Each structure stands twice: as structure tokens, then as C-alpha cells.
XYZ file of C-alpha atoms in Angstrom:
551
model
C 124.397 196.382 67.390
C 123.806 199.850 65.929
C 122.707 198.310 62.655
C 120.434 195.968 64.530
C 118.741 198.897 66.299
C 118.369 200.787 63.043
C 116.744 197.760 61.424
C 113.774 198.101 63.789
C 114.057 194.536 65.092
C 114.223 195.609 68.788
C 110.850 197.335 68.491
C 109.329 194.252 66.912
C 110.622 192.134 69.796
C 109.382 194.675 72.346
C 105.873 194.799 70.913
C 105.788 191.022 70.593
C 106.922 190.747 74.202
C 104.262 193.179 75.366
C 101.570 191.208 73.552
C 102.878 187.944 75.013
C 102.916 189.328 78.557
C 99.355 190.640 78.131
C 98.111 187.310 76.794
C 99.866 185.344 79.539
C 98.412 187.675 82.191
C 94.861 187.392 80.863
C 95.031 183.619 80.358
C 96.682 183.154 83.747
C 93.977 185.200 85.455
C 91.229 183.236 83.721
C 92.864 179.917 84.622
C 93.208 181.002 88.254
C 89.542 182.031 88.454
C 88.461 178.845 86.690
C 90.582 176.603 88.924
C 89.474 178.219 92.198
C 85.834 178.342 91.107
C 85.313 175.057 89.289
C 87.127 172.875 91.838
C 84.468 173.913 94.370
C 82.032 171.424 92.822
C 84.369 168.426 93.127
C 83.136 166.138 95.960
C 86.042 166.406 98.387
C 86.965 163.590 100.768
C 85.803 163.901 104.367
C 88.319 163.260 107.157
C 87.997 162.275 110.772
C 90.539 163.786 113.181
C 91.370 163.078 116.793
C 92.585 166.423 118.110
C 94.387 167.126 121.380
C 92.705 169.862 123.402
C 94.314 172.361 125.799
C 93.174 170.275 128.813
C 94.841 167.152 127.392
C 91.639 165.409 126.297
C 91.023 164.293 122.714
C 88.179 165.629 120.562
C 86.740 164.181 117.381
C 86.473 166.502 114.361
C 84.827 165.531 111.060
C 85.013 167.673 107.959
C 86.639 168.569 104.645
C 90.133 170.029 104.446
C 89.203 173.377 102.947
C 92.628 175.008 102.961
C 96.075 174.597 104.477
C 99.000 176.942 105.060
C 102.398 177.044 106.741
C 102.516 179.318 109.789
C 105.699 180.273 111.739
C 105.820 178.828 115.249
C 106.933 182.169 116.657
C 103.823 183.911 115.347
C 101.551 181.306 116.912
C 103.352 181.561 120.246
C 103.037 185.342 120.168
C 99.284 184.916 119.768
C 99.134 182.804 122.965
C 99.170 179.284 121.495
C 101.357 176.798 123.364
C 103.578 174.687 121.104
C 106.086 172.505 122.901
C 109.131 170.872 121.391
C 109.250 173.031 118.271
C 112.051 175.389 117.253
C 111.070 179.085 117.078
C 112.085 179.301 113.418
C 110.066 176.226 112.425
C 106.755 176.246 110.569
C 103.644 174.206 111.312
C 100.752 173.306 109.043
C 97.445 174.951 109.847
C 94.320 173.333 108.382
C 91.045 175.101 107.703
C 88.376 172.422 108.177
C 84.819 172.761 106.896
C 82.894 171.008 109.640
C 79.393 172.087 108.548
C 76.595 171.340 111.064
C 76.138 175.077 111.639
C 72.913 174.641 113.596
C 74.726 172.335 116.044
C 78.219 173.885 116.219
C 77.482 177.547 115.534
C 80.206 177.781 112.846
C 80.930 176.068 109.526
C 84.710 176.164 109.846
C 87.434 175.628 112.418
C 91.221 175.597 112.256
C 93.522 172.785 113.343
C 97.279 172.822 113.894
C 99.177 169.769 112.703
C 100.947 169.212 116.103
C 97.502 168.951 117.786
C 96.269 166.241 115.412
C 96.667 162.845 117.090
C 95.142 160.728 114.319
C 93.753 161.460 110.871
C 91.614 158.865 109.109
C 89.518 158.591 105.998
C 86.644 156.360 107.124
C 84.049 154.900 104.821
C 80.405 155.718 105.310
C 80.654 159.411 106.208
C 77.659 161.167 104.673
C 77.409 164.745 103.440
C 73.810 165.944 103.549
C 73.035 169.073 101.551
C 70.314 171.056 103.305
C 68.026 173.959 102.450
C 69.154 175.793 105.572
C 72.276 175.889 107.764
C 74.597 174.428 105.125
C 75.874 170.860 104.854
C 75.615 168.276 107.615
C 78.471 165.772 108.109
C 78.176 162.481 109.976
C 77.313 158.788 109.892
C 73.743 157.938 108.900
C 72.202 155.739 111.618
C 68.599 155.195 110.611
C 65.703 156.406 108.471
C 62.156 156.919 109.752
C 59.305 156.925 107.226
C 55.807 157.251 108.681
C 56.976 155.593 111.906
C 58.778 152.741 110.100
C 62.486 152.566 110.944
C 65.099 151.425 108.429
C 68.726 150.756 109.359
C 71.588 148.490 108.417
C 72.364 147.311 104.877
C 69.331 148.725 102.984
C 69.665 152.127 104.637
C 71.642 153.869 101.857
C 69.319 152.778 99.059
C 66.189 153.540 101.088
C 67.530 157.008 101.990
C 68.325 157.806 98.348
C 64.843 156.684 97.257
C 63.114 158.671 99.983
C 65.123 161.828 99.201
C 64.100 161.450 95.531
C 60.430 161.157 96.555
C 60.651 164.171 98.852
C 62.469 166.093 96.111
C 59.619 165.363 93.686
C 57.096 166.572 96.284
C 59.192 169.695 96.882
C 59.324 170.458 93.158
C 55.546 170.015 92.911
C 55.021 172.309 95.911
C 57.373 174.957 94.495
C 55.592 174.863 91.140
C 52.222 175.166 92.848
C 53.417 178.051 94.985
C 55.372 180.040 92.418
C 53.259 179.420 89.312
C 49.652 178.673 90.286
C 49.332 180.550 93.582
C 51.492 183.313 92.128
C 49.058 183.634 89.221
C 46.092 183.909 91.608
C 47.870 186.575 93.661
C 48.693 188.432 90.442
C 45.022 188.349 89.380
C 43.876 189.497 92.840
C 46.290 192.430 92.644
C 44.916 193.336 89.202
C 41.372 193.328 90.622
C 42.479 195.592 93.452
C 44.029 198.014 90.990
C 40.946 197.845 88.773
C 38.702 198.705 91.728
C 41.005 201.550 92.703
C 40.911 202.857 89.110
C 37.124 202.795 89.080
C 37.076 204.748 92.355
C 39.406 207.408 90.924
C 37.244 207.681 87.778
C 34.014 207.781 89.801
C 32.672 204.688 88.027
C 32.511 202.219 90.902
C 28.779 201.523 90.908
C 26.901 198.539 92.334
C 27.178 196.433 89.194
C 30.944 196.964 89.048
C 31.258 196.075 92.730
C 29.240 192.888 92.201
C 31.361 191.911 89.204
C 34.578 192.496 91.143
C 33.216 190.550 94.122
C 32.330 187.573 91.908
C 35.770 187.553 90.314
C 37.454 187.902 93.695
C 35.371 185.067 95.214
C 36.256 182.785 92.312
C 39.956 183.517 92.800
C 39.686 183.018 96.565
C 38.110 179.609 95.986
C 40.950 178.691 93.644
C 43.434 179.944 96.223
C 41.910 177.880 99.026
C 41.994 174.738 96.897
C 45.644 175.314 95.998
C 46.471 176.120 99.608
C 45.028 172.763 100.715
C 47.070 170.985 98.054
C 50.191 172.849 99.159
C 49.667 171.932 102.816
C 49.048 168.299 101.806
C 52.338 168.208 99.908
C 54.218 169.753 102.810
C 52.572 167.289 105.193
C 53.725 164.381 103.033
C 57.270 165.789 103.049
C 57.296 166.134 106.838
C 56.741 162.399 107.473
C 60.336 161.332 106.841
C 63.351 161.826 109.095
C 66.961 160.701 109.013
C 69.109 160.260 112.118
C 72.790 161.160 111.723
C 75.618 160.743 114.230
C 77.723 163.899 114.055
C 81.253 164.401 115.357
C 81.471 163.855 119.081
C 78.955 160.982 118.933
C 75.783 163.092 119.185
C 72.814 161.796 117.162
C 70.711 164.419 115.368
C 67.305 163.819 113.778
C 66.903 165.778 110.544
C 63.622 166.215 108.616
C 64.064 165.034 105.013
C 61.938 167.986 103.910
C 65.029 170.131 104.570
C 67.514 167.712 102.947
C 68.277 168.240 99.252
C 70.679 165.360 98.701
C 73.152 162.985 100.292
C 76.563 161.823 99.108
C 79.253 159.561 100.539
C 82.470 161.087 99.091
C 84.805 158.563 100.757
C 82.893 155.676 99.152
C 82.691 157.139 95.643
C 84.783 156.008 92.682
C 86.398 158.498 90.314
C 83.587 158.015 87.789
C 80.946 158.662 90.433
C 82.795 161.796 91.543
C 82.896 163.065 87.953
C 79.146 162.503 87.650
C 78.565 164.289 90.945
C 80.828 167.130 89.808
C 78.798 167.838 86.668
C 75.561 167.463 88.622
C 76.766 170.119 91.072
C 77.828 172.349 88.184
C 74.387 172.027 86.575
C 72.591 172.835 89.831
C 74.818 175.900 90.226
C 73.738 177.397 86.876
C 70.089 176.262 87.002
C 68.963 176.671 90.634
C 67.924 179.705 92.643
C 70.214 180.957 95.430
C 69.718 180.026 99.073
C 71.079 181.111 102.440
C 71.666 184.772 101.580
C 73.236 183.760 98.232
C 75.977 181.662 99.890
C 74.363 178.362 98.806
C 72.405 177.140 95.790
C 72.637 178.445 92.244
C 72.782 181.679 90.300
C 70.161 181.183 87.591
C 68.216 184.413 88.388
C 71.499 186.349 88.188
C 72.391 184.765 84.813
C 68.920 185.483 83.448
C 68.933 189.053 84.772
C 72.382 189.791 83.329
C 71.593 188.428 79.856
C 68.126 190.008 79.760
C 69.402 193.425 80.799
C 72.285 193.323 78.283
C 69.967 192.313 75.429
C 67.514 195.076 76.377
C 70.380 197.566 76.519
C 71.579 196.430 73.069
C 68.104 196.891 71.588
C 67.988 200.426 72.995
C 71.531 201.635 72.273
C 71.935 200.313 68.725
C 69.328 202.465 66.906
C 70.184 205.582 68.907
C 73.925 205.157 68.340
C 73.574 204.407 64.620
C 71.172 207.292 63.981
C 73.437 209.737 65.859
C 76.507 208.553 63.918
C 74.711 208.796 60.570
C 73.579 212.327 61.335
C 77.047 213.440 62.432
C 78.769 211.873 59.401
C 76.239 212.231 56.607
C 74.147 215.310 57.415
C 75.850 217.529 59.990
C 77.940 220.363 58.641
C 81.687 220.321 59.135
C 81.731 223.284 61.505
C 82.673 224.129 65.091
C 79.382 222.890 66.534
C 79.878 219.434 65.027
C 83.433 219.284 66.367
C 82.220 220.225 69.835
C 79.540 217.501 69.680
C 82.121 214.918 68.638
C 84.462 215.938 71.466
C 81.554 215.773 73.913
C 80.642 212.268 72.706
C 84.235 211.079 73.120
C 84.486 212.642 76.586
C 81.257 210.933 77.640
C 83.069 207.609 77.314
C 85.435 208.689 80.078
C 82.795 209.682 82.642
C 82.849 207.368 85.711
C 80.040 204.837 85.586
C 78.683 205.780 89.017
C 77.891 209.236 87.608
C 75.642 207.554 85.040
C 74.004 205.685 87.906
C 73.246 208.903 89.757
C 71.898 210.408 86.538
C 69.728 207.335 85.887
C 68.359 207.427 89.432
C 67.511 211.120 89.224
C 66.251 211.365 85.645
C 64.823 207.949 84.790
C 63.606 206.705 88.171
C 62.570 209.859 90.014
C 61.560 212.075 87.093
C 60.402 209.851 84.229
C 59.200 206.978 86.415
C 57.228 209.205 88.753
C 55.526 210.979 85.862
C 54.729 207.676 84.121
C 53.126 206.459 87.348
C 51.021 209.616 87.629
C 49.876 209.370 84.000
C 49.364 205.628 83.491
C 49.327 203.930 86.913
C 47.579 206.340 89.329
C 45.577 203.465 90.830
C 48.773 201.879 92.197
C 50.029 205.036 93.959
C 51.549 205.647 96.469
C 53.208 202.320 95.639
C 55.411 203.113 92.620
C 55.286 201.038 89.444
C 57.976 202.644 87.295
C 58.950 205.253 89.873
C 61.331 202.795 91.478
C 64.545 201.132 90.248
C 63.910 198.404 87.679
C 65.370 196.534 84.728
C 64.134 199.117 82.179
C 65.906 201.991 83.922
C 69.049 199.867 84.278
C 69.071 199.106 80.553
C 68.499 202.775 79.667
C 71.271 203.925 82.026
C 73.752 201.472 80.543
C 72.570 202.397 77.045
C 73.595 205.995 77.715
C 76.866 204.776 79.233
C 77.737 202.752 76.120
C 76.248 205.150 73.552
C 79.600 206.900 72.791
C 81.190 203.544 71.930
C 78.505 202.732 69.356
C 78.565 206.256 67.870
C 82.352 206.378 67.467
C 82.554 202.851 66.036
C 79.718 203.478 63.565
C 81.286 206.747 62.422
C 84.561 204.945 61.805
C 82.698 202.418 59.668
C 80.931 205.147 57.693
C 84.251 206.887 57.053
C 85.708 203.731 55.479
C 82.946 203.497 52.851
C 84.249 205.005 49.569
C 82.426 208.173 48.528
C 82.322 206.805 44.979
C 79.672 204.327 46.094
C 77.444 207.101 47.385
C 77.994 209.155 44.213
C 77.313 206.155 41.997
C 74.073 205.417 43.809
C 72.928 209.046 43.541
C 73.925 209.130 39.847
C 71.707 206.127 39.197
C 68.719 208.016 40.550
C 68.543 206.839 44.134
C 67.699 209.361 46.802
C 70.056 210.017 49.687
C 67.773 208.108 52.058
C 67.708 205.113 49.680
C 71.501 205.276 49.375
C 71.872 205.262 53.144
C 69.374 202.435 53.669
C 70.505 200.140 50.853
C 74.237 200.912 50.486
C 75.794 202.787 53.389
C 74.191 201.162 56.441
C 74.635 197.544 55.217
C 78.292 198.206 54.449
C 78.763 199.855 57.860
C 77.035 197.003 59.678
C 80.317 195.222 60.631
C 81.477 198.434 62.323
C 78.104 198.751 64.049
C 78.502 195.203 65.353
C 82.015 196.050 66.567
C 80.593 198.939 68.575
C 77.872 196.660 69.919
C 80.481 194.072 70.973
C 82.370 196.710 72.944
C 79.105 198.000 74.433
C 78.021 194.506 75.534
C 81.427 193.806 77.087
C 81.293 196.973 79.136
C 77.597 196.800 80.081
C 77.742 193.189 81.253
C 80.553 193.954 83.663
C 79.205 197.186 85.140
C 77.882 197.034 88.680
C 78.159 200.500 90.255
C 75.343 202.222 88.282
C 73.103 199.172 88.566
C 73.204 199.348 92.356
C 71.298 202.621 92.062
C 68.849 201.880 89.260
C 67.614 198.316 89.512
C 69.753 195.450 90.758
C 68.943 193.757 94.080
C 70.451 191.081 96.285
C 67.542 188.666 95.861
C 64.683 189.125 93.365
C 61.561 187.081 94.188
C 60.492 186.868 90.524
C 62.130 187.084 87.107
C 61.404 189.972 84.712
C 59.695 187.424 82.425
C 56.922 185.055 83.534
C 53.600 183.565 82.408
C 51.471 186.493 83.657
C 50.332 189.108 81.123
C 52.097 191.147 79.716
C 54.752 188.425 80.252
C 57.684 190.900 80.193
C 57.734 193.074 83.336
C 60.202 195.882 82.770
C 59.354 197.518 86.093
C 60.739 194.642 88.154
C 64.079 194.591 89.900
C 66.530 191.904 88.893
C 69.674 190.053 89.929
C 73.037 190.517 88.214
C 76.156 188.352 88.216
C 78.478 191.288 88.908
C 76.458 192.428 91.905
C 76.170 188.807 93.025
C 79.980 188.624 93.180
C 80.115 191.808 95.258
C 77.330 190.659 97.567
C 78.685 187.155 98.166
C 82.287 188.272 98.494
C 81.887 191.322 100.695
C 78.427 191.282 102.275
C 78.125 187.595 103.135
C 77.898 186.601 106.826
C 79.960 183.494 106.006
C 82.964 184.682 104.002
C 84.870 181.378 104.040
C 81.892 179.419 102.699
C 81.197 182.015 100.025
C 84.758 182.459 98.737
C 84.653 179.621 96.143
C 81.291 180.932 94.935
C 82.919 184.293 94.212
C 85.426 182.599 91.893
C 82.752 180.383 90.324
C 80.425 183.334 89.696
C 83.290 185.444 88.324
C 84.203 182.666 85.898
C 80.543 182.369 84.917
C 80.303 186.131 84.297
C 83.378 185.996 82.063
C 81.842 183.027 80.236
C 78.544 184.884 79.691
C 80.375 187.969 78.357
C 82.543 185.825 76.068
C 79.446 183.984 74.782
C 77.653 187.243 73.990
C 80.765 188.656 72.332
C 81.469 185.528 70.296
C 77.865 185.582 69.056
C 78.221 189.217 68.030
C 81.621 188.557 66.435
C 80.100 185.716 64.413
C 77.342 187.995 63.142
C 79.901 190.714 62.341
C 82.115 188.334 60.393
C 79.105 187.075 58.441
C 78.130 190.658 57.534
C 81.724 191.497 56.630
C 81.916 188.586 54.191
C 78.488 189.422 52.787
C 79.402 192.996 51.857
C 83.100 192.455 51.067
C 82.426 192.432 47.315
C 80.981 195.974 47.447
C 84.279 197.357 48.811
C 86.123 196.630 45.537
């Protein structure tokens, strides 16, 4: 045993065990998040229960089994629930049922105890209608009304699917008209208002300028009125179709198809149809905008905001980090001041991220932004342009947060380059700047990419500083659109990390939002891994490219 310890084998096993435990923990966490998040999109079966009430009557309940757990009988009795014929040490199954129909029932969920369930069936024909508002609606479709014509019976399902597709096409056309065309007109009208305000401040608003502005404004108003008529016509066409659904309890409810996004019959679907529906739901999740206070719909604005902000941060932090590292390693003297700067840089990496957020709010937003507004956008005041949180200030704040990582990594890369290469280049007549540009920086590029990978991983997951300098719960527009100058760095944006916090802890409907928290968390991990894998690929390519110079 003593010889075995002296051989060092125990330490090898210990380190291998530590690595294995770490890998198992990380993979297990990812699998848990993936399982809880991705199963949300699977079209679950819908059940019909007959439930015994406290007065002895039976009540019909229709919905999905969302969760189930074993609860001790004694605990239920202590909370005032009567359970007869059960031993105190027994357990009963408690179901969490997603009943939907929030506008009719007031709640999306209710709990059922297994002893109260008289019958449980799995009937064919139960429809799940996805709506723009108030969540899903569960029930049996009775009839379809299109412009006063009623359809029921055998052709009802096909007619309903066709009509929903037509209404969906009209809705897409209306959304495009509203967000793109009418949005462009509003953007141009706002520019005219700012132009007029600028002329007033400069004392150049004469009669000819007023007439020119009036002509431009009238032309835009005419365009706006034409688009408004088209928009109302589209909405009028959408409002001509209704579907009547019998909900649980036998009540018939008439729903406008303009508010219905889709209909499925999970109990009638084959496995292949469920797989198709699963991937369709997954696609809508990553490509649609959120609805219902972020508890329904997709997360595309949050994905776009996260990737855009991280790329902007990378563009900002890379040159600053590389230049600082080159100065410290190649030009700065090896004295006390340089050591203090290096220690300060390393310590900056340990500062809590919220401190960077407070700094960004005070320096970038209130100081720099306010002064930029006074110098370049006085016509928009008192409404701030850059003097308010936005994507530019968020990227700058995170660039400062991740700057130490890039500096330290780049310095490590510069240290590994043999001094003989520098001396050889200088001996051949190259200047120091040429040596840096053509020899040193290319050879240090893999280390620079390593620093950038670490910076991206940290920046993409940060939320606390962003809550102060730019991220919002719901952004009406993206930072990039078709209006000049196309990239709007002053706009607020959505972020996947903040979306998780908002949905998980600020949502009015926690049970409905819980799967979205897992799905969004898995998506955030996927985005970070994609960005990192891209950077790792570039780093490996650079490493292979300059490997020959190291020998």
C-alpha cells in the first residue's frame, strides 16, 4: 500500500475521479434542462375526468396532465381535505391538470386527487386551440361560421384547418403592413418632426422650409391613410369567421378565428403526426415573438438581442484588450507601475458584475449619453436618444467586464512566442511595428481567440448589469431594421438570460411559464455553445496556420 501511494497512482485516480464527477454533473444538468424544456413542445394527450365534488355531485374536467406527485394522506387531512377510507400513513396521487380556457375559468390549472376521480377517459375529438390571448382553449369543436355560413359534421375539421390557414395568411399580411410599412411611415414622420425642431433651434425655419415640411408630411399622411384602410380591411376579413367549441361542463363558447393561431387534436394524432407537430412547435418557439407577457409564443427577439449584443461586445473588447496586452508586454517597462497595472487588471476580473452595471449606468448612460444627446441630438430633447439604456451601452459595459480576460489571455500568448523570432525579424531589417504586425500578433492570435471565447461565454450569460444598461422585458422593435441607418444602437433589446428571469420569477402564471424557463435556458446554453464552437474553430485554424513558425 505504501509503495502504491508513493507511486502517485492514488493522485491520478483522484484527479480522474474529480474530472469524471464534474463531467457527469455538467452533462446531467444539461440533460435535465433539455428534457424539462424540450418535452414542453410534445403534443400531450388530453383527458376527460369525472370528479366527485364535496357536495357529492360529479363535475367534468378536461385538460392535460401537467404533473403528478404522491402526497401523504395525513398532510391533506391536516389542510382540511376529507379523505375517507384511507390509512393515515398512505399516500395519494395528486394531479396538476392544465385546463386552459382562462377567460372562462379564471385559471389555467387545477389540482385533482386520485380518490376524487370517478372516471378518466381519453376521448377522440378533443381540440386544443392555440390563441393569441388567454392561452389554450380545450373542448369539442361543434361548428364553424364563415360569413354567416355554418359548417358542422364530417367536413368540419378540414374546413376549420383551411379557414385558420386563410386567417393566418391575413394576419401575417396585416402584421407586415403594420410593422414594416406603417412603421416606416411613422419613422419618417418622426424624422420630419426632428428636422423641424432642428430648424427651429438653428433659427432657419422660414416659410419655404415650412412649406417643404408640410408637403412631405402630407404625402406621408396620405400613405398612412391608405395603409390604414388596407389594415382595417384585413382585420375586417379576419373577423368574419368564428368557431364554436363545447368546453368542459357542456358550455358552448364562440371564439373569433382572428384570435386563434392553430388547432390540434392530440388524441387523434399518430406518432408521426406528433413528431411533425413537435418540430413545428420548436420552430415557432425560436422564430416567433413572445406573447402574453412572455409566457406564450417564441423568443426570437431575445435570441437576436443576445447574439447581436455579444457580437458588438466582441468587436469592442478585442482591439482594446489586444492593444493593452501588447503595450504591457512589448513596450511597458518592467517596473513597479507595470506590476500594479497587471494586478489591477487581474483584480478587475473579480469585481461583481452588478458593479459594472452601476458604472455603465452612471458613466455611459448618464454622462456620455447625455452629452452625446446635447451635442448631436438636441432636437430630440428632452426625450433622450443615447441618454437612456440601450444596446450600445450594454455592449460597452460587458466589454469592460470581459476586458481583463482578453488582456490576460493575450499576454499569455505573447509570452509563449520565442524572443528569437522577434530578434530575427529585427535583424533582417524590420521595424518593431512591422515585427508586431507580421510576426507577433498572428502567432498570438490563437491566444487572442481563447480570450475572446472566455469573454463571449461570460458576456452571454450575464444578466445583472444588463438590467441597468439596456435590456427590457419586451422590446417593440429589433436593433436592426430596414429604416436608415439600419443599425439602431440606441434601442433597448431583449436578452435570453433576462427572459429566463422574467418568465420564471415575474410571470403572473408561474405554472404555465415553468417549461419555458427550461426551454429558454437550454436555448441560451445552445447559443453560447454555438458561439464558442465557432470561435474554437477559428482558433484551431489559426493555430494550425502558424504552427510551423513555432519550430
